Amino acid sequence: MSQLISRIRNFGRSPQGRRLIHTARRAASDPRRRTQTRGILGRLRRH
């Protein structure tokens, strides 16, 4: 299990991982995306 966590940590530190994190943070700060995500999660929780 610790090997999986270290691989995830290493990916987060890589240039590709940093780009992905930056894109995700930008999308999470968009109000329209937040509304979409809440709707999707709500539908998933009901089923």
PDB file of C-alpha atoms in Angstrom:
ATOM      1  CA  MET A   1       0.000   0.000   0.000  1.00  0.00           C
ATOM      2  CA  SER A   2       2.835   2.400   0.787  1.00  0.00           C
ATOM      3  CA  GLN A   3       4.279   1.772  -2.673  1.00  0.00           C
ATOM      4  CA  LEU A   4       1.029   2.961  -4.255  1.00  0.00           C
ATOM      5  CA  ILE A   5       1.053   6.133  -2.167  1.00  0.00           C
ATOM      6  CA  SER A   6       4.665   6.863  -3.070  1.00  0.00           C
ATOM      7  CA  ARG A   7       3.908   6.379  -6.771  1.00  0.00           C
ATOM      8  CA  ILE A   8       0.978   8.805  -6.517  1.00  0.00           C
ATOM      9  CA  ARG A   9       3.163  11.297  -4.655  1.00  0.00           C
ATOM     10  CA  ASN A  10       5.894  11.021  -7.298  1.00  0.00           C
ATOM     11  CA  PHE A  11       3.366  11.556 -10.080  1.00  0.00           C
ATOM     12  CA  GLY A  12       2.053  14.671  -8.309  1.00  0.00           C
ATOM     13  CA  ARG A  13       5.561  16.080  -8.249  1.00  0.00           C
ATOM     14  CA  SER A  14       6.232  15.396 -11.931  1.00  0.00           C
ATOM     15  CA  PRO A  15       5.575  18.068 -14.580  1.00  0.00           C
ATOM     16  CA  GLN A  16       2.643  16.083 -15.974  1.00  0.00           C
ATOM     17  CA  GLY A  17       1.157  15.681 -12.493  1.00  0.00           C
ATOM     18  CA  ARG A  18       1.540  19.386 -11.743  1.00  0.00           C
ATOM     19  CA  ARG A  19      -0.252  20.247 -14.989  1.00  0.00           C
ATOM     20  CA  LEU A  20      -3.093  17.890 -14.115  1.00  0.00           C
ATOM     21  CA  ILE A  21      -3.410  19.342 -10.602  1.00  0.00           C
ATOM     22  CA  HIS A  22      -3.409  22.886 -11.981  1.00  0.00           C
ATOM     23  CA  THR A  23      -6.149  22.011 -14.486  1.00  0.00           C
ATOM     24  CA  ALA A  24      -8.250  20.326 -11.805  1.00  0.00           C
ATOM     25  CA  ARG A  25      -7.939  23.289  -9.429  1.00  0.00           C
ATOM     26  CA  ARG A  26      -8.935  25.708 -12.175  1.00  0.00           C
ATOM     27  CA  ALA A  27     -11.961  23.599 -13.072  1.00  0.00           C
ATOM     28  CA  ALA A  28     -12.939  23.276  -9.393  1.00  0.00           C
ATOM     29  CA  SER A  29     -12.918  27.052  -8.944  1.00  0.00           C
ATOM     30  CA  ASP A  30     -15.344  27.585 -11.860  1.00  0.00           C
ATOM     31  CA  PRO A  31     -18.893  28.076 -10.467  1.00  0.00           C
ATOM     32  CA  ARG A  32     -20.547  26.424 -13.470  1.00  0.00           C
ATOM     33  CA  ARG A  33     -18.377  23.325 -13.116  1.00  0.00           C
ATOM     34  CA  ARG A  34     -19.161  23.163  -9.397  1.00  0.00           C
ATOM     35  CA  THR A  35     -22.873  23.145 -10.159  1.00  0.00           C
ATOM     36  CA  GLN A  36     -22.414  20.401 -12.755  1.00  0.00           C
ATOM     37  CA  THR A  37     -20.358  18.310 -10.341  1.00  0.00           C
ATOM     38  CA  ARG A  38     -22.890  18.674  -7.526  1.00  0.00           C
ATOM     39  CA  GLY A  39     -25.661  17.556  -9.869  1.00  0.00           C
ATOM     40  CA  ILE A  40     -23.735  14.504 -11.033  1.00  0.00           C
ATOM     41  CA  LEU A  41     -22.757  13.520  -7.492  1.00  0.00           C
ATOM     42  CA  GLY A  42     -26.332  13.954  -6.310  1.00  0.00           C
ATOM     43  CA  ARG A  43     -27.612  11.655  -9.024  1.00  0.00           C
ATOM     44  CA  LEU A  44     -24.945   9.061  -8.223  1.00  0.00           C
ATOM     45  CA  ARG A  45     -25.794   9.113  -4.512  1.00  0.00           C
ATOM     46  CA  ARG A  46     -29.483   8.476  -5.205  1.00  0.00           C
ATOM     47  CA  HIS A  47     -28.805   5.326  -7.222  1.00  0.00           C
TER      48      HIS A  47
END
